[in-house]
Amino acid sequence: MSEQTLPTTARAWHLDSRPEGRPTASNFSLREVALPTPDAGQLLIANEYLSVDPYMRGRMSDKKSYIEPYDVDAPMDGPAVGRVLVSNAQGFAPGDYVVHVLGWRDYAILDAATAQKVDPNLAPLTAYLGVLGVPGLTAYIGLERFAKIKEGDTVFVSGAAGAVGTQAGQIAKLKGAGLVIGSAGSDEKVKLLIEEYDYDVAFNYKNGPVAEQLAMAAPEGIDVFFDNVGGEHLEAAIGALKLHARIVVCEVVSQYNDEKVVGPRNLWNLSVTRSDILAFMVSEELDLQPDFVREVGGWLAEGRLRYRETVREGLENTLDAFLAMMRGENIGKMIVKL
Ligand code: NAP
């Protein structure tokens, strides 16, 4: 792109009002904003892929959280992969690809220190938002550091057909788990869990009480619960723990819209089984990234790890992609291609 054709405006999704319950299109708008020229140390980026993630729902509210809320009337942000158009920073050149956090827009100006160069020849660019990005790392860290997964463990994963869940089941298996059970919200997803993602048993949590379906899947109980969902799933898993089991709370997507918050009523079973329940945040565990790249990158290169993406096209469809992901219309990572 020549100097003359460099963009002077960007289009960015803004939060217009904080959603009550499930977000709707009326809470957001796509607006044109001026694009300043990049200062020293900055990059001008043309985004090519955007990530939409469940945690963004939390940022639309102003409840106390582990991350700042989005400001009302301001552009939203999130993970993205883009191409450098202009570099005023050492170590970056036009044509380089970077992962950064100014998503939800087509063009971005950012400090180079907040961007990470990625190699499109090593993996498809979308992989850096999914299997080799935060979701893959989350699955790896949760199992390795917090579940302390062991050979022969019976592992239950909720939200199993999503970006984190499809990786968690496979990583558990690759780490020697004996029986891996997954739950997801459609019969199509359940079929894929078994056929593509190495789950031994899977069930549709919408087809009956989770506790009953889990008891059928793991009559002897579970050693590890990797929970993406919370609520009824968490209570069911607590009720199914073996001795010295580990529950890893990845997050509680079922409660993001505050629809019907169900808390576990059986915490006493943690004492009965002397089990641990731990929560973690991927951003605090980045020291495991080199191990993740080595192990997961290796499995990918050897064709031992599969992943899938659900891709929506066009910046104007970013909000729809986010809302669809929250309704469960994705398999694997939900991505927007610009
Ligand atoms: P995802 O699973 O790809 O997408 C979200 C999924 O949530 C949907 O596909 C849907 O699948 C499920 N869902 C929505 N409402 C639900 C409900 N009421 N009950 C049960 N399932 C529901 O998202 P992801 O990026 O992989 O994230 C998965 C979880 O990991 C989220 O809770 C996220 O916040 C968390 N996470 C945590 C960290 C961390 O550092 N701790 C980092 C990244 C992600 P169904 O069709 O199966 O309902």
XYZ file of C-alpha atoms and ligand atoms in Angstrom:
386
model
C 0.000 0.000 0.000
C 1.505 3.396 -0.958
C 1.584 6.393 1.409
C -1.310 7.975 -0.537
C -3.627 5.034 0.026
C -2.955 4.612 3.760
C -6.229 4.715 5.678
C -7.082 7.875 7.595
C -10.167 6.431 9.278
C -11.031 3.118 10.866
C -14.364 1.457 11.598
C -14.688 0.182 15.157
C -17.450 -1.483 17.176
C -18.497 0.645 20.152
C -20.379 -0.267 23.293
C -23.336 2.149 23.397
C -24.960 0.839 26.578
C -24.372 -1.937 29.104
C -26.518 -4.995 28.342
C -28.944 -6.303 30.946
C -29.000 -10.086 30.498
C -28.330 -11.254 26.966
C -26.741 -8.485 24.820
C -28.664 -7.306 21.760
C -27.701 -5.284 18.677
C -29.136 -2.161 20.335
C -26.234 -2.156 22.836
C -23.620 -1.636 20.089
C -22.792 0.401 17.003
C -20.180 0.264 14.256
C -18.740 3.763 13.917
C -16.116 5.456 11.802
C -13.266 6.988 13.806
C -10.271 9.099 12.773
C -6.961 7.277 12.513
C -3.982 9.390 13.624
C -0.558 8.878 12.081
C 1.554 6.442 14.106
C 4.063 8.024 16.521
C 7.580 6.796 17.181
C 7.415 3.233 18.518
C 3.973 2.658 16.985
C 2.549 0.513 14.205
C -0.353 0.983 11.809
C -2.036 -2.391 11.407
C -4.643 -3.707 8.959
C -6.520 -6.358 10.891
C -7.204 -9.594 9.012
C -8.785 -11.802 11.703
C -10.628 -10.901 14.894
C -11.388 -13.072 17.872
C -14.708 -12.986 19.724
C -14.558 -14.576 23.169
C -16.887 -15.284 26.085
C -14.912 -13.066 28.528
C -15.957 -10.040 26.447
C -19.469 -10.441 27.830
C -18.062 -9.743 31.306
C -16.388 -6.572 30.048
C -19.707 -5.266 28.763
C -20.887 -5.065 32.396
C -19.224 -2.958 35.062
C -19.140 -5.637 37.777
C -15.818 -6.097 39.596
C -13.740 -8.499 37.536
C -10.231 -9.622 36.660
C -10.206 -7.243 33.694
C -11.362 -3.664 33.167
C -14.859 -3.215 31.727
C -15.322 -1.692 28.283
C -16.137 2.005 28.520
C -19.553 3.040 27.271
C -19.343 5.092 24.077
C -15.824 3.824 23.360
C -14.458 1.254 20.910
C -14.223 -2.299 22.220
C -11.025 -4.326 21.978
C -9.926 -7.943 21.912
C -7.435 -10.304 20.269
C -6.708 -9.832 16.558
C -4.164 -10.747 13.908
C -3.150 -8.014 11.498
C -0.598 -7.010 8.903
C 1.794 -4.135 9.557
C 1.194 -1.312 7.070
C 3.503 1.239 8.681
C 6.193 0.625 11.271
C 7.832 3.349 13.343
C 9.278 0.717 15.662
C 12.470 -1.292 15.598
C 12.041 -4.973 14.810
C 8.815 -4.581 12.779
C 8.508 -4.004 9.041
C 5.577 -3.499 6.663
C 4.220 -6.920 5.709
C 4.921 -8.484 9.125
C 1.992 -10.174 10.860
C 1.274 -9.490 14.527
C -1.113 -10.640 17.227
C -2.359 -7.772 19.349
C -5.358 -6.653 21.380
C -6.975 -3.924 19.261
C -9.634 -6.088 17.661
C -13.298 -5.206 16.969
C -12.001 -2.787 14.236
C -10.459 -2.892 10.782
C -7.374 -0.688 11.278
C -5.444 0.009 14.478
C -2.582 2.177 15.688
C -0.744 0.565 18.556
C 2.484 0.575 20.523
C 4.786 -2.074 19.061
C 5.546 -3.262 22.606
C 1.969 -4.585 22.803
C 2.244 -6.581 19.553
C 3.730 -10.026 19.075
C 5.119 -11.021 15.694
C 3.763 -14.308 14.283
C 4.934 -16.415 11.369
C 2.280 -17.240 8.742
C 4.574 -19.967 7.373
C 4.600 -21.892 10.648
C 0.825 -22.006 11.114
C -2.266 -20.431 9.527
C -2.821 -16.942 10.954
C -6.111 -17.953 12.585
C -4.305 -20.580 14.672
C -2.679 -17.771 16.677
C -6.145 -16.823 17.941
C -7.198 -20.394 18.703
C -5.232 -23.595 18.935
C -1.860 -21.795 19.330
C -3.355 -18.751 21.052
C -5.110 -18.047 24.328
C -7.741 -20.837 24.094
C -5.160 -23.562 23.416
C -2.873 -22.214 26.116
C -5.784 -22.099 28.559
C -6.605 -25.761 28.000
C -2.943 -26.708 28.402
C -2.353 -24.669 31.566
C -5.577 -25.812 33.206
C -4.739 -29.478 32.750
C -0.999 -29.327 33.290
C -0.613 -26.873 36.158
C -3.964 -26.955 37.950
C -5.520 -30.368 37.272
C -2.037 -31.932 37.480
C -3.314 -34.513 35.062
C -2.043 -38.045 35.616
C -1.899 -41.241 33.609
C -5.234 -43.070 33.812
C -7.295 -40.111 35.122
C -10.987 -39.935 34.294
C -11.475 -36.395 32.998
C -14.741 -34.530 32.430
C -14.731 -31.346 30.302
C -17.739 -29.011 30.014
C -18.099 -26.697 27.035
C -16.224 -29.470 25.266
C -16.922 -28.450 21.657
C -15.625 -24.880 21.978
C -12.193 -23.373 21.403
C -10.849 -24.382 24.829
C -12.900 -27.572 25.171
C -11.886 -29.220 21.882
C -8.257 -28.802 22.917
C -8.760 -29.813 26.569
C -10.153 -33.247 25.666
C -7.352 -34.024 23.235
C -4.599 -32.722 25.514
C -6.009 -34.799 28.376
C -5.852 -37.890 26.148
C -2.341 -37.078 24.920
C -1.266 -36.689 28.556
C -2.468 -40.208 29.315
C -6.009 -39.774 30.641
C -7.873 -43.083 30.785
C -11.421 -41.921 30.087
C -12.331 -38.487 28.703
C -15.931 -37.306 28.877
C -17.311 -34.154 27.292
C -20.571 -32.258 27.392
C -21.842 -29.825 24.775
C -25.092 -28.218 23.703
C -26.112 -30.133 20.559
C -26.212 -33.688 19.246
C -24.038 -32.627 16.285
C -21.344 -31.377 18.675
C -21.555 -34.577 20.740
C -20.968 -36.667 17.605
C -17.943 -34.557 16.637
C -16.461 -34.806 20.131
C -16.195 -38.539 19.719
C -15.372 -38.688 16.020
C -12.832 -35.842 15.836
C -11.680 -34.730 19.269
C -10.760 -37.965 21.071
C -13.563 -37.877 23.638
C -14.468 -41.413 24.735
C -17.983 -40.483 25.844
C -19.990 -37.326 25.267
C -23.487 -36.073 26.023
C -25.763 -33.177 25.181
C -26.438 -31.295 28.418
C -29.744 -30.101 26.974
C -31.033 -33.689 26.733
C -31.385 -34.317 30.484
C -29.948 -33.529 33.915
C -26.150 -33.259 33.784
C -25.746 -35.322 36.982
C -27.664 -38.244 35.479
C -25.827 -38.132 32.159
C -22.464 -37.837 33.913
C -23.254 -40.802 36.191
C -23.964 -42.921 33.109
C -20.768 -41.740 31.397
C -18.514 -42.233 34.441
C -20.174 -44.705 36.826
C -16.998 -44.874 38.938
C -16.646 -41.109 39.186
C -14.152 -38.543 37.893
C -10.623 -37.504 38.870
C -10.597 -34.181 37.019
C -13.290 -31.702 36.041
C -12.214 -28.982 33.609
C -15.122 -26.556 33.845
C -15.897 -23.959 31.197
C -19.552 -23.649 32.147
C -20.326 -23.610 35.900
C -23.788 -23.901 37.457
C -25.500 -27.253 37.011
C -22.336 -28.739 35.480
C -20.263 -27.823 38.528
C -22.776 -29.293 40.962
C -22.980 -32.503 38.925
C -19.197 -32.828 38.826
C -18.811 -32.211 42.567
C -21.309 -35.003 43.112
C -19.222 -37.369 40.943
C -15.749 -36.789 42.435
C -13.455 -39.657 43.273
C -11.052 -39.401 46.212
C -8.417 -36.598 45.812
C -10.011 -35.254 42.650
C -9.261 -31.845 41.102
C -11.749 -29.305 39.773
C -10.351 -26.575 37.560
C -12.660 -23.599 37.132
C -11.704 -22.229 33.742
C -14.773 -19.955 33.738
C -18.549 -20.029 34.027
C -20.000 -19.173 30.628
C -23.500 -20.327 31.676
C -23.657 -17.405 34.108
C -22.340 -14.562 31.948
C -25.790 -13.300 31.072
C -27.006 -13.823 34.654
C -29.869 -15.840 33.234
C -30.450 -18.381 35.967
C -27.521 -18.618 38.324
C -27.397 -22.066 39.897
C -24.795 -22.626 42.595
C -23.455 -25.994 43.739
C -25.424 -27.185 46.799
C -23.072 -30.069 47.525
C -19.726 -28.468 48.430
C -19.534 -30.883 51.360
C -18.507 -33.522 48.824
C -15.196 -31.684 48.420
C -14.469 -32.568 52.059
C -15.805 -36.085 51.720
C -13.445 -36.718 48.785
C -10.631 -34.368 49.975
C -10.678 -32.731 46.546
C -9.313 -29.403 45.302
C -11.183 -26.703 43.452
C -8.969 -24.119 41.785
C -9.505 -21.188 39.446
C -6.860 -19.630 37.224
C -6.308 -16.848 34.713
C -4.188 -17.618 31.680
C -2.545 -14.172 31.767
C -0.918 -15.014 35.124
C 0.552 -18.305 33.917
C 2.491 -17.244 30.847
C 5.693 -18.873 32.088
C 4.181 -22.116 30.707
C 4.028 -20.675 27.167
C 7.373 -22.159 26.019
C 6.275 -25.649 27.194
C 2.924 -25.115 25.458
C 4.557 -24.114 22.177
C 6.921 -27.077 22.328
C 4.352 -29.712 23.276
C 1.203 -28.498 21.550
C 3.144 -27.174 18.530
C 4.791 -30.595 18.293
C 1.484 -32.490 18.441
C 0.057 -30.193 15.779
C 3.042 -30.674 13.501
C 2.773 -34.455 13.950
C -0.950 -34.339 13.111
C -1.886 -35.683 16.550
C -4.012 -32.669 17.525
C -7.011 -31.464 15.527
C -8.758 -28.124 15.647
C -11.645 -26.435 13.938
C -12.711 -22.842 13.449
C -16.096 -21.314 12.764
C -15.461 -18.308 10.539
C -17.787 -15.354 9.912
C -16.832 -12.811 7.261
C -16.771 -9.024 7.465
C -16.249 -6.476 10.223
C -19.975 -5.662 10.099
C -20.676 -9.279 11.182
C -18.392 -9.188 14.246
C -21.215 -8.530 16.661
C -23.310 -11.313 15.113
C -20.322 -13.642 15.458
C -20.000 -12.761 19.142
C -23.716 -13.248 19.833
C -23.753 -16.516 17.847
C -20.778 -17.822 19.844
C -22.579 -17.028 23.084
C -25.600 -18.997 21.756
C -23.345 -21.967 20.983
C -23.340 -21.658 17.181
C -19.588 -22.221 16.986
C -17.596 -25.422 16.864
C -14.037 -24.753 17.966
C -12.825 -21.161 17.791
C -15.192 -18.446 16.538
C -13.256 -16.085 14.273
C -14.128 -13.117 12.085
C -12.289 -12.790 8.778
C -12.018 -9.229 7.494
P -16.285 -21.437 23.319
O -16.442 -22.651 24.182
O -15.620 -21.603 21.999
O -17.676 -20.723 23.078
C -18.576 -20.532 24.095
C -19.471 -21.779 24.254
O -20.172 -21.665 25.483
C -20.582 -21.891 23.228
O -20.140 -22.489 22.039
C -21.635 -22.715 23.954
O -21.483 -24.095 23.610
C -21.255 -22.545 25.424
N -22.372 -21.983 26.198
C -22.987 -20.797 26.029
N -23.969 -20.647 26.940
C -23.965 -21.784 27.694
C -24.732 -22.257 28.789
N -25.727 -21.518 29.306
N -24.453 -23.491 29.306
C -23.454 -24.236 28.795
N -22.685 -23.847 27.759
C -22.939 -22.638 27.215
O -15.482 -20.359 24.170
P -13.980 -20.494 24.642
O -13.234 -19.314 24.138
O -13.476 -21.846 24.349
O -14.120 -20.317 26.210
C -14.590 -21.401 27.007
C -14.542 -20.974 28.455
O -13.184 -20.753 28.836
C -15.292 -19.684 28.735
O -15.961 -19.806 29.963
C -14.163 -18.665 28.815
O -14.499 -17.530 29.548
C -13.094 -19.501 29.481
N -11.729 -19.022 29.346
C -11.013 -18.877 30.504
C -9.708 -18.445 30.443
C -8.922 -18.328 31.714
O -7.838 -17.732 31.708
N -9.406 -18.866 32.827
C -9.109 -18.126 29.203
C -9.866 -18.317 28.037
C -11.178 -18.774 28.121
P -22.691 -25.180 23.758
O -23.290 -25.334 22.400
O -21.973 -26.388 24.222
O -23.670 -24.618 24.743
